[in-house]
Amino acid sequence: MESVRAVRHETRTRAPLTGVAGGTGVRVEQLTRRYGRTLALDHVDLEVGPGITGLLGPNGAGKTTLLSILATVASPDCGRLSILGHDPDESSGRLAIRRSLGYLPQELGYHRHFRVAAFLDYVAILKEITDGRRRHAEIARVLAETGLEAVASKPIRTLSGGMRRRLGLAQALLGDPSLLVLDEPAAGLDPEQRLRFREMLSRLPTGRMVVLSTHQVDDVTAICSSVVVLLAGRARFSGTPGELAALAKGKVWAAATRDASAELSWRAGDGSWRHIGPEPPSGANLVTSTVEDGYLLLSGSAGGSDPSGTVGPRGAA
């Protein structure tokens, strides 16, 4: 696989992109965003089509900043952006995007006296679901999909953190949006709730676009058809989970004892040691690489490649 270097130049204008995925996808080019001296996004290129795309990276990688821009909550300093065929820099484009968008931020704001169903009713009105019968049916649907029927009349302040996260998912699903932008949607969910969340996303129509951020590799493996790895504000990989796992092919091995030549090692439950490194020793017992192995190698946690490069499904740095 070959390294592809991102073009390094400032885009002073934000001319709209056209013809992206037939006007139904998301595309960003050279997207850059600073907060003071902090470079949150560094010339990011990204294209998203139908299906579930996982945005994988450690805390501080720029995931929340990128998702807030896709949700039209924030604007980039420079770069070009097209969402569902619209330019969010134009007021008409922003409105069209928001009418087709479901957004779950990291922190869901609500009035402390709101009850669950009343909050969903409020959000549904904001989403222009003005017909009372349709709004009632929508609220009942998302309550059922997120397993919140039993707490519909409870004040939100009395809910557990996991239930509040599910409420955030419920409000994002109102109106059956064609684009879902979910920032750490499984954070705070217990294992059973996490499985229910995966099942819920898997039941969405195949033409729906979902972009979700996570630092949990197993979420990407379980439900995502594509994955983007963000590291230090740059998109270091874009491809399928299988292609991410392939980055570590031939660089993962098992042994009865810890190998000092490995960049990263841990002991498995059966007592054997699993090692990751760019140069396995001669005669090493190579094992099948996983998505987590590819991510660790790419991120440099296991002696990965030069972080200035960008890796795509056809190449590795």
Short mmCIF file of N, CA and C in Angstrom, two decimals, residues 61-233:
data_model
loop_
_atom_site.label_atom_id
_atom_site.label_comp_id
_atom_site.label_asym_id
_atom_site.label_seq_id
_atom_site.Cartn_x
_atom_site.Cartn_y
_atom_site.Cartn_z
N ALA A 61 -8.58 14.40 18.98
CA ALA A 61 -8.16 14.20 17.58
C ALA A 61 -8.86 15.14 16.61
N GLY A 62 -9.96 15.77 17.03
CA GLY A 62 -10.71 16.66 16.14
C GLY A 62 -12.06 16.11 15.73
N LYS A 63 -12.48 14.99 16.32
CA LYS A 63 -13.73 14.35 15.92
C LYS A 63 -14.94 15.25 16.18
N THR A 64 -15.01 15.80 17.39
CA THR A 64 -16.16 16.64 17.74
C THR A 64 -16.20 17.90 16.88
N THR A 65 -15.05 18.49 16.61
CA THR A 65 -15.01 19.68 15.76
C THR A 65 -15.53 19.37 14.36
N LEU A 66 -15.09 18.25 13.79
CA LEU A 66 -15.54 17.88 12.45
C LEU A 66 -17.04 17.62 12.43
N LEU A 67 -17.55 16.91 13.43
CA LEU A 67 -18.99 16.61 13.45
C LEU A 67 -19.82 17.87 13.65
N SER A 68 -19.34 18.79 14.46
CA SER A 68 -20.09 20.04 14.66
C SER A 68 -20.16 20.85 13.37
N ILE A 69 -19.13 20.76 12.54
CA ILE A 69 -19.16 21.44 11.24
C ILE A 69 -20.15 20.74 10.31
N LEU A 70 -20.14 19.40 10.30
CA LEU A 70 -21.11 18.67 9.47
C LEU A 70 -22.54 18.94 9.90
N ALA A 71 -22.73 19.22 11.20
CA ALA A 71 -24.07 19.50 11.71
C ALA A 71 -24.44 20.97 11.58
N THR A 72 -23.60 21.77 10.95
CA THR A 72 -23.79 23.21 10.71
C THR A 72 -23.84 24.02 12.00
N VAL A 73 -23.31 23.46 13.09
CA VAL A 73 -23.24 24.19 14.35
C VAL A 73 -22.02 25.11 14.35
N ALA A 74 -20.94 24.66 13.71
CA ALA A 74 -19.70 25.44 13.62
C ALA A 74 -19.32 25.59 12.15
N SER A 75 -18.42 26.51 11.89
CA SER A 75 -17.93 26.74 10.52
C SER A 75 -16.42 26.57 10.48
N PRO A 76 -15.89 26.07 9.38
CA PRO A 76 -14.43 25.96 9.26
C PRO A 76 -13.80 27.31 8.97
N ASP A 77 -12.51 27.42 9.24
CA ASP A 77 -11.79 28.64 8.90
C ASP A 77 -11.55 28.71 7.40
N CYS A 78 -11.31 27.56 6.79
CA CYS A 78 -11.14 27.50 5.34
C CYS A 78 -11.39 26.08 4.88
N GLY A 79 -11.51 25.92 3.57
CA GLY A 79 -11.84 24.63 3.00
C GLY A 79 -13.18 24.67 2.30
N ARG A 80 -13.53 23.59 1.64
CA ARG A 80 -14.79 23.51 0.91
C ARG A 80 -15.63 22.36 1.45
N LEU A 81 -16.94 22.55 1.44
CA LEU A 81 -17.84 21.61 2.10
C LEU A 81 -19.16 21.51 1.34
N SER A 82 -19.61 20.27 1.11
CA SER A 82 -20.92 20.02 0.51
C SER A 82 -21.62 18.94 1.32
N ILE A 83 -22.86 19.21 1.72
CA ILE A 83 -23.64 18.26 2.51
C ILE A 83 -24.99 18.08 1.82
N LEU A 84 -25.27 16.87 1.39
CA LEU A 84 -26.53 16.55 0.71
C LEU A 84 -26.75 17.47 -0.49
N GLY A 85 -25.65 17.86 -1.14
CA GLY A 85 -25.75 18.71 -2.32
C GLY A 85 -25.90 20.18 -2.01
N HIS A 86 -25.78 20.57 -0.73
CA HIS A 86 -25.98 21.97 -0.33
C HIS A 86 -24.70 22.53 0.27
N ASP A 87 -24.56 23.84 0.16
CA ASP A 87 -23.43 24.55 0.74
C ASP A 87 -23.88 25.17 2.07
N PRO A 88 -23.35 24.69 3.21
CA PRO A 88 -23.78 25.24 4.50
C PRO A 88 -23.36 26.67 4.75
N ASP A 89 -22.52 27.23 3.88
CA ASP A 89 -22.11 28.62 4.04
C ASP A 89 -23.20 29.57 3.56
N GLU A 90 -24.20 29.03 2.85
CA GLU A 90 -25.33 29.82 2.39
C GLU A 90 -26.52 29.55 3.31
N SER A 91 -27.29 30.57 3.63
CA SER A 91 -28.41 30.40 4.56
C SER A 91 -29.43 29.40 4.04
N SER A 92 -29.71 29.42 2.73
CA SER A 92 -30.67 28.47 2.16
C SER A 92 -30.12 27.05 2.22
N GLY A 93 -28.81 26.90 2.00
CA GLY A 93 -28.19 25.59 2.09
C GLY A 93 -28.20 25.06 3.50
N ARG A 94 -27.92 25.93 4.47
CA ARG A 94 -27.94 25.53 5.87
C ARG A 94 -29.32 25.04 6.28
N LEU A 95 -30.34 25.76 5.86
CA LEU A 95 -31.72 25.39 6.21
C LEU A 95 -32.08 24.04 5.60
N ALA A 96 -31.71 23.83 4.34
CA ALA A 96 -32.01 22.55 3.68
C ALA A 96 -31.30 21.39 4.39
N ILE A 97 -30.05 21.61 4.81
CA ILE A 97 -29.31 20.56 5.50
C ILE A 97 -29.97 20.24 6.83
N ARG A 98 -30.33 21.26 7.58
CA ARG A 98 -30.91 21.05 8.91
C ARG A 98 -32.26 20.36 8.84
N ARG A 99 -32.98 20.54 7.75
CA ARG A 99 -34.27 19.86 7.60
C ARG A 99 -34.10 18.36 7.32
N SER A 100 -32.89 17.95 6.98
CA SER A 100 -32.62 16.54 6.67
C SER A 100 -31.65 15.92 7.67
N LEU A 101 -31.44 16.60 8.80
CA LEU A 101 -30.37 16.23 9.72
C LEU A 101 -30.90 15.79 11.08
N GLY A 102 -30.27 14.75 11.63
CA GLY A 102 -30.45 14.39 13.03
C GLY A 102 -29.09 14.47 13.70
N TYR A 103 -29.00 15.24 14.80
CA TYR A 103 -27.69 15.52 15.41
C TYR A 103 -27.72 15.20 16.89
N LEU A 104 -26.73 14.42 17.31
CA LEU A 104 -26.53 14.16 18.73
C LEU A 104 -25.18 14.73 19.14
N PRO A 105 -25.16 15.85 19.86
CA PRO A 105 -23.88 16.39 20.33
C PRO A 105 -23.39 15.63 21.55
N GLN A 106 -22.17 15.94 21.97
CA GLN A 106 -21.64 15.29 23.17
C GLN A 106 -22.46 15.65 24.40
N GLU A 107 -22.86 16.90 24.50
CA GLU A 107 -23.66 17.35 25.64
C GLU A 107 -25.02 17.79 25.14
N LEU A 108 -26.07 17.10 25.58
CA LEU A 108 -27.43 17.41 25.16
C LEU A 108 -28.02 18.43 26.12
N GLY A 109 -28.28 19.63 25.63
CA GLY A 109 -28.86 20.66 26.48
C GLY A 109 -30.38 20.53 26.57
N TYR A 110 -30.92 20.79 27.75
CA TYR A 110 -32.37 20.73 27.94
C TYR A 110 -32.73 21.53 29.19
N HIS A 111 -33.97 21.98 29.27
CA HIS A 111 -34.44 22.68 30.45
C HIS A 111 -34.60 21.67 31.58
N ARG A 112 -34.16 22.02 32.77
CA ARG A 112 -34.13 21.06 33.88
C ARG A 112 -35.51 20.56 34.28
N HIS A 113 -36.57 21.28 33.91
CA HIS A 113 -37.92 20.84 34.27
C HIS A 113 -38.60 20.02 33.18
N PHE A 114 -37.94 19.83 32.04
CA PHE A 114 -38.54 19.06 30.95
C PHE A 114 -38.73 17.60 31.38
N ARG A 115 -39.85 17.03 30.94
CA ARG A 115 -40.04 15.58 31.02
C ARG A 115 -39.68 14.98 29.66
N VAL A 116 -39.45 13.68 29.64
CA VAL A 116 -38.91 13.04 28.44
C VAL A 116 -39.80 13.28 27.22
N ALA A 117 -41.07 12.93 27.31
CA ALA A 117 -41.97 13.07 26.16
C ALA A 117 -42.15 14.54 25.77
N ALA A 118 -42.21 15.43 26.78
CA ALA A 118 -42.39 16.85 26.48
C ALA A 118 -41.16 17.40 25.77
N PHE A 119 -39.98 16.94 26.14
CA PHE A 119 -38.76 17.38 25.46
C PHE A 119 -38.77 16.93 24.00
N LEU A 120 -39.17 15.68 23.76
CA LEU A 120 -39.23 15.19 22.39
C LEU A 120 -40.28 15.95 21.59
N ASP A 121 -41.39 16.31 22.23
CA ASP A 121 -42.42 17.08 21.55
C ASP A 121 -41.87 18.45 21.16
N TYR A 122 -41.09 19.05 22.04
CA TYR A 122 -40.47 20.35 21.78
C TYR A 122 -39.51 20.26 20.59
N VAL A 123 -38.65 19.24 20.58
CA VAL A 123 -37.70 19.07 19.49
C VAL A 123 -38.43 18.80 18.18
N ALA A 124 -39.50 18.00 18.24
CA ALA A 124 -40.27 17.69 17.03
C ALA A 124 -40.86 18.95 16.42
N ILE A 125 -41.31 19.88 17.27
CA ILE A 125 -41.85 21.15 16.76
C ILE A 125 -40.74 21.96 16.11
N LEU A 126 -39.56 21.97 16.73
CA LEU A 126 -38.42 22.66 16.14
C LEU A 126 -38.06 22.06 14.78
N LYS A 127 -38.31 20.77 14.62
CA LYS A 127 -38.04 20.09 13.35
C LYS A 127 -39.19 20.23 12.36
N GLU A 128 -40.12 21.13 12.69
CA GLU A 128 -41.23 21.48 11.81
C GLU A 128 -42.23 20.34 11.63
N ILE A 129 -42.34 19.46 12.60
CA ILE A 129 -43.39 18.43 12.59
C ILE A 129 -44.59 19.06 13.29
N THR A 130 -45.37 19.79 12.55
CA THR A 130 -46.44 20.60 13.13
C THR A 130 -47.76 19.85 13.28
N ASP A 131 -47.97 18.81 12.49
CA ASP A 131 -49.20 18.04 12.60
C ASP A 131 -49.19 17.24 13.90
N GLY A 132 -50.21 17.42 14.74
CA GLY A 132 -50.23 16.80 16.05
C GLY A 132 -50.19 15.28 16.02
N ARG A 133 -50.97 14.69 15.12
CA ARG A 133 -51.00 13.22 15.05
C ARG A 133 -49.66 12.65 14.61
N ARG A 134 -49.09 13.26 13.59
CA ARG A 134 -47.79 12.79 13.12
C ARG A 134 -46.73 12.95 14.20
N ARG A 135 -46.78 14.08 14.92
CA ARG A 135 -45.79 14.33 15.97
C ARG A 135 -45.93 13.30 17.09
N HIS A 136 -47.15 13.00 17.48
CA HIS A 136 -47.40 11.99 18.52
C HIS A 136 -46.87 10.62 18.08
N ALA A 137 -47.11 10.28 16.80
CA ALA A 137 -46.64 8.99 16.28
C ALA A 137 -45.11 8.94 16.24
N GLU A 138 -44.48 10.05 15.86
CA GLU A 138 -43.02 10.11 15.80
C GLU A 138 -42.42 9.92 17.20
N ILE A 139 -43.00 10.59 18.18
CA ILE A 139 -42.50 10.49 19.55
C ILE A 139 -42.63 9.06 20.05
N ALA A 140 -43.77 8.44 19.77
CA ALA A 140 -43.97 7.04 20.19
C ALA A 140 -42.96 6.13 19.51
N ARG A 141 -42.67 6.41 18.23
CA ARG A 141 -41.73 5.56 17.49
C ARG A 141 -40.33 5.63 18.08
N VAL A 142 -39.83 6.84 18.31
CA VAL A 142 -38.46 6.95 18.79
C VAL A 142 -38.33 6.50 20.25
N LEU A 143 -39.38 6.67 21.03
CA LEU A 143 -39.36 6.14 22.40
C LEU A 143 -39.23 4.62 22.37
N ALA A 144 -39.97 3.98 21.45
CA ALA A 144 -39.89 2.52 21.34
C ALA A 144 -38.53 2.08 20.84
N GLU A 145 -37.98 2.78 19.84
CA GLU A 145 -36.69 2.39 19.26
C GLU A 145 -35.55 2.52 20.25
N THR A 146 -35.67 3.44 21.18
CA THR A 146 -34.60 3.65 22.15
C THR A 146 -34.91 3.05 23.52
N GLY A 147 -36.06 2.38 23.64
CA GLY A 147 -36.40 1.71 24.89
C GLY A 147 -36.70 2.65 26.04
N LEU A 148 -37.33 3.79 25.73
CA LEU A 148 -37.60 4.79 26.76
C LEU A 148 -39.09 4.93 27.08
N GLU A 149 -39.92 4.01 26.62
CA GLU A 149 -41.36 4.14 26.84
C GLU A 149 -41.70 4.25 28.33
N ALA A 150 -40.99 3.48 29.15
CA ALA A 150 -41.32 3.41 30.58
C ALA A 150 -40.99 4.70 31.33
N VAL A 151 -40.15 5.54 30.74
CA VAL A 151 -39.75 6.77 31.44
C VAL A 151 -40.25 8.01 30.71
N ALA A 152 -41.22 7.84 29.82
CA ALA A 152 -41.69 8.96 28.99
C ALA A 152 -42.21 10.13 29.83
N SER A 153 -42.78 9.85 30.99
CA SER A 153 -43.36 10.92 31.80
C SER A 153 -42.42 11.40 32.91
N LYS A 154 -41.21 10.87 32.97
CA LYS A 154 -40.27 11.24 34.03
C LYS A 154 -39.50 12.50 33.67
N PRO A 155 -39.14 13.31 34.68
CA PRO A 155 -38.27 14.46 34.42
C PRO A 155 -36.90 13.98 33.95
N ILE A 156 -36.34 14.69 32.98
CA ILE A 156 -35.04 14.27 32.43
C ILE A 156 -33.96 14.28 33.50
N ARG A 157 -34.05 15.20 34.47
CA ARG A 157 -33.01 15.31 35.48
C ARG A 157 -32.93 14.07 36.37
N THR A 158 -33.97 13.23 36.36
CA THR A 158 -33.96 12.02 37.19
C THR A 158 -33.38 10.81 36.45
N LEU A 159 -33.09 10.95 35.16
CA LEU A 159 -32.61 9.82 34.38
C LEU A 159 -31.13 9.58 34.64
N SER A 160 -30.73 8.34 34.45
CA SER A 160 -29.31 7.99 34.52
C SER A 160 -28.59 8.56 33.29
N GLY A 161 -27.25 8.57 33.35
CA GLY A 161 -26.48 9.07 32.22
C GLY A 161 -26.74 8.28 30.95
N GLY A 162 -26.86 6.95 31.08
CA GLY A 162 -27.13 6.11 29.91
C GLY A 162 -28.48 6.41 29.30
N MET A 163 -29.51 6.64 30.14
CA MET A 163 -30.84 6.95 29.63
C MET A 163 -30.86 8.32 28.96
N ARG A 164 -30.11 9.27 29.50
CA ARG A 164 -30.05 10.58 28.86
C ARG A 164 -29.39 10.46 27.48
N ARG A 165 -28.41 9.57 27.37
CA ARG A 165 -27.77 9.37 26.06
C ARG A 165 -28.78 8.77 25.09
N ARG A 166 -29.60 7.84 25.56
CA ARG A 166 -30.63 7.26 24.70
C ARG A 166 -31.67 8.30 24.30
N LEU A 167 -31.97 9.23 25.21
CA LEU A 167 -32.88 10.32 24.87
C LEU A 167 -32.28 11.19 23.78
N GLY A 168 -30.97 11.40 23.85
CA GLY A 168 -30.30 12.15 22.79
C GLY A 168 -30.43 11.46 21.45
N LEU A 169 -30.31 10.14 21.44
CA LEU A 169 -30.52 9.38 20.21
C LEU A 169 -31.95 9.52 19.72
N ALA A 170 -32.90 9.47 20.65
CA ALA A 170 -34.31 9.57 20.29
C ALA A 170 -34.60 10.89 19.59
N GLN A 171 -34.10 12.00 20.14
CA GLN A 171 -34.39 13.30 19.52
C GLN A 171 -33.70 13.42 18.16
N ALA A 172 -32.54 12.78 18.00
CA ALA A 172 -31.86 12.82 16.71
C ALA A 172 -32.65 12.06 15.64
N LEU A 173 -33.35 11.01 16.05
CA LEU A 173 -34.10 10.18 15.11
C LEU A 173 -35.44 10.78 14.70
N LEU A 174 -35.91 11.80 15.41
CA LEU A 174 -37.19 12.41 15.08
C LEU A 174 -37.20 12.94 13.64
N GLY A 175 -38.27 12.67 12.94
CA GLY A 175 -38.40 13.16 11.57
C GLY A 175 -37.76 12.28 10.53
N ASP A 176 -37.21 11.14 10.94
CA ASP A 176 -36.61 10.19 10.00
C ASP A 176 -35.58 10.87 9.11
N PRO A 177 -34.54 11.49 9.68
CA PRO A 177 -33.57 12.26 8.89
C PRO A 177 -32.75 11.38 7.96
N SER A 178 -32.33 11.95 6.84
CA SER A 178 -31.51 11.20 5.88
C SER A 178 -30.04 11.22 6.26
N LEU A 179 -29.63 12.14 7.14
CA LEU A 179 -28.26 12.21 7.63
C LEU A 179 -28.27 12.27 9.14
N LEU A 180 -27.60 11.32 9.78
CA LEU A 180 -27.44 11.31 11.23
C LEU A 180 -25.99 11.59 11.57
N VAL A 181 -25.77 12.59 12.42
CA VAL A 181 -24.43 12.93 12.90
C VAL A 181 -24.43 12.71 14.40
N LEU A 182 -23.69 11.71 14.85
CA LEU A 182 -23.75 11.26 16.24
C LEU A 182 -22.36 11.34 16.88
N ASP A 183 -22.24 12.16 17.91
CA ASP A 183 -20.96 12.34 18.59
C ASP A 183 -20.92 11.46 19.83
N GLU A 184 -20.11 10.41 19.79
CA GLU A 184 -19.97 9.43 20.87
C GLU A 184 -21.35 8.92 21.33
N PRO A 185 -22.14 8.36 20.42
CA PRO A 185 -23.51 7.97 20.78
C PRO A 185 -23.59 6.85 21.80
N ALA A 186 -22.56 6.01 21.90
CA ALA A 186 -22.61 4.88 22.84
C ALA A 186 -21.94 5.19 24.16
N ALA A 187 -21.47 6.43 24.35
CA ALA A 187 -20.82 6.80 25.61
C ALA A 187 -21.82 6.70 26.77
N GLY A 188 -21.43 6.02 27.83
CA GLY A 188 -22.30 5.90 29.00
C GLY A 188 -23.30 4.76 28.93
N LEU A 189 -23.34 4.03 27.82
CA LEU A 189 -24.26 2.91 27.70
C LEU A 189 -23.63 1.65 28.27
N ASP A 190 -24.44 0.86 28.97
CA ASP A 190 -23.94 -0.42 29.46
C ASP A 190 -23.93 -1.42 28.31
N PRO A 191 -23.32 -2.61 28.49
CA PRO A 191 -23.19 -3.56 27.37
C PRO A 191 -24.52 -3.90 26.69
N GLU A 192 -25.59 -4.09 27.47
CA GLU A 192 -26.89 -4.41 26.86
C GLU A 192 -27.41 -3.24 26.05
N GLN A 193 -27.29 -2.03 26.58
CA GLN A 193 -27.73 -0.84 25.86
C GLN A 193 -26.91 -0.62 24.60
N ARG A 194 -25.61 -0.93 24.67
CA ARG A 194 -24.75 -0.76 23.51
C ARG A 194 -25.18 -1.71 22.39
N LEU A 195 -25.52 -2.93 22.75
CA LEU A 195 -25.99 -3.89 21.75
C LEU A 195 -27.32 -3.44 21.15
N ARG A 196 -28.19 -2.88 21.98
CA ARG A 196 -29.47 -2.38 21.48
C ARG A 196 -29.25 -1.21 20.52
N PHE A 197 -28.28 -0.36 20.86
CA PHE A 197 -27.95 0.76 19.99
C PHE A 197 -27.46 0.26 18.63
N ARG A 198 -26.58 -0.73 18.64
CA ARG A 198 -26.08 -1.29 17.38
C ARG A 198 -27.23 -1.88 16.56
N GLU A 199 -28.13 -2.59 17.24
CA GLU A 199 -29.28 -3.17 16.54
C GLU A 199 -30.15 -2.08 15.92
N MET A 200 -30.35 -0.99 16.66
CA MET A 200 -31.18 0.10 16.18
C MET A 200 -30.59 0.72 14.92
N LEU A 201 -29.28 0.98 14.92
CA LEU A 201 -28.65 1.55 13.73
C LEU A 201 -28.67 0.57 12.57
N SER A 202 -28.55 -0.71 12.86
CA SER A 202 -28.55 -1.71 11.79
C SER A 202 -29.90 -1.81 11.10
N ARG A 203 -30.96 -1.37 11.78
CA ARG A 203 -32.30 -1.45 11.19
C ARG A 203 -32.63 -0.24 10.32
N LEU A 204 -31.75 0.77 10.31
CA LEU A 204 -32.02 1.96 9.50
C LEU A 204 -32.00 1.59 8.02
N PRO A 205 -32.77 2.29 7.19
CA PRO A 205 -32.77 2.02 5.75
C PRO A 205 -31.36 2.10 5.18
N THR A 206 -31.08 1.29 4.16
CA THR A 206 -29.74 1.19 3.61
C THR A 206 -29.26 2.49 2.96
N GLY A 207 -30.17 3.34 2.52
CA GLY A 207 -29.78 4.58 1.89
C GLY A 207 -29.45 5.70 2.85
N ARG A 208 -29.65 5.45 4.15
CA ARG A 208 -29.39 6.47 5.16
C ARG A 208 -27.90 6.67 5.36
N MET A 209 -27.49 7.91 5.66
CA MET A 209 -26.09 8.18 5.99
C MET A 209 -25.97 8.44 7.48
N VAL A 210 -25.05 7.73 8.11
CA VAL A 210 -24.78 7.91 9.53
C VAL A 210 -23.29 8.16 9.68
N VAL A 211 -22.94 9.24 10.36
CA VAL A 211 -21.54 9.52 10.70
C VAL A 211 -21.47 9.58 12.22
N LEU A 212 -20.72 8.67 12.81
CA LEU A 212 -20.62 8.64 14.26
C LEU A 212 -19.17 8.62 14.69
N SER A 213 -18.89 9.30 15.79
CA SER A 213 -17.53 9.31 16.32
C SER A 213 -17.44 8.35 17.49
N THR A 214 -16.28 7.79 17.66
CA THR A 214 -16.05 6.85 18.77
C THR A 214 -14.56 6.67 18.97
N HIS A 215 -14.18 6.25 20.16
CA HIS A 215 -12.83 5.78 20.38
C HIS A 215 -12.84 4.30 20.74
N GLN A 216 -14.02 3.67 20.55
CA GLN A 216 -14.19 2.25 20.80
C GLN A 216 -14.09 1.49 19.48
N VAL A 217 -13.01 0.75 19.30
CA VAL A 217 -12.79 0.05 18.03
C VAL A 217 -13.86 -1.01 17.79
N ASP A 218 -14.38 -1.62 18.85
CA ASP A 218 -15.37 -2.68 18.65
C ASP A 218 -16.66 -2.15 18.05
N ASP A 219 -17.00 -0.87 18.31
CA ASP A 219 -18.19 -0.29 17.67
C ASP A 219 -18.00 -0.22 16.15
N VAL A 220 -16.81 0.18 15.73
CA VAL A 220 -16.51 0.27 14.30
C VAL A 220 -16.58 -1.11 13.66
N THR A 221 -15.97 -2.10 14.32
CA THR A 221 -15.96 -3.46 13.78
C THR A 221 -17.36 -4.01 13.65
N ALA A 222 -18.23 -3.69 14.62
CA ALA A 222 -19.55 -4.30 14.68
C ALA A 222 -20.53 -3.74 13.67
N ILE A 223 -20.53 -2.42 13.42
CA ILE A 223 -21.63 -1.84 12.65
C ILE A 223 -21.22 -0.94 11.48
N CYS A 224 -19.96 -0.56 11.40
CA CYS A 224 -19.58 0.43 10.38
C CYS A 224 -19.18 -0.21 9.06
N SER A 225 -19.68 0.34 7.96
CA SER A 225 -19.29 -0.12 6.64
C SER A 225 -18.03 0.58 6.17
N SER A 226 -17.74 1.74 6.75
CA SER A 226 -16.50 2.45 6.43
C SER A 226 -16.00 3.13 7.68
N VAL A 227 -14.70 3.47 7.67
CA VAL A 227 -14.09 4.08 8.85
C VAL A 227 -13.08 5.12 8.40
N VAL A 228 -13.05 6.22 9.15
CA VAL A 228 -12.06 7.27 8.96
C VAL A 228 -11.30 7.41 10.27
N VAL A 229 -9.98 7.38 10.20
CA VAL A 229 -9.16 7.55 11.40
C VAL A 229 -8.63 8.98 11.43
N LEU A 230 -8.99 9.70 12.49
CA LEU A 230 -8.49 11.07 12.70
C LEU A 230 -7.41 11.03 13.77
N LEU A 231 -6.26 11.60 13.46
CA LEU A 231 -5.16 11.70 14.41
C LEU A 231 -4.59 13.11 14.33
N ALA A 232 -4.57 13.80 15.47
CA ALA A 232 -4.03 15.15 15.54
C ALA A 232 -4.62 16.07 14.47
N GLY A 233 -5.94 15.94 14.26
CA GLY A 233 -6.63 16.82 13.33
C GLY A 233 -6.52 16.46 11.87
#
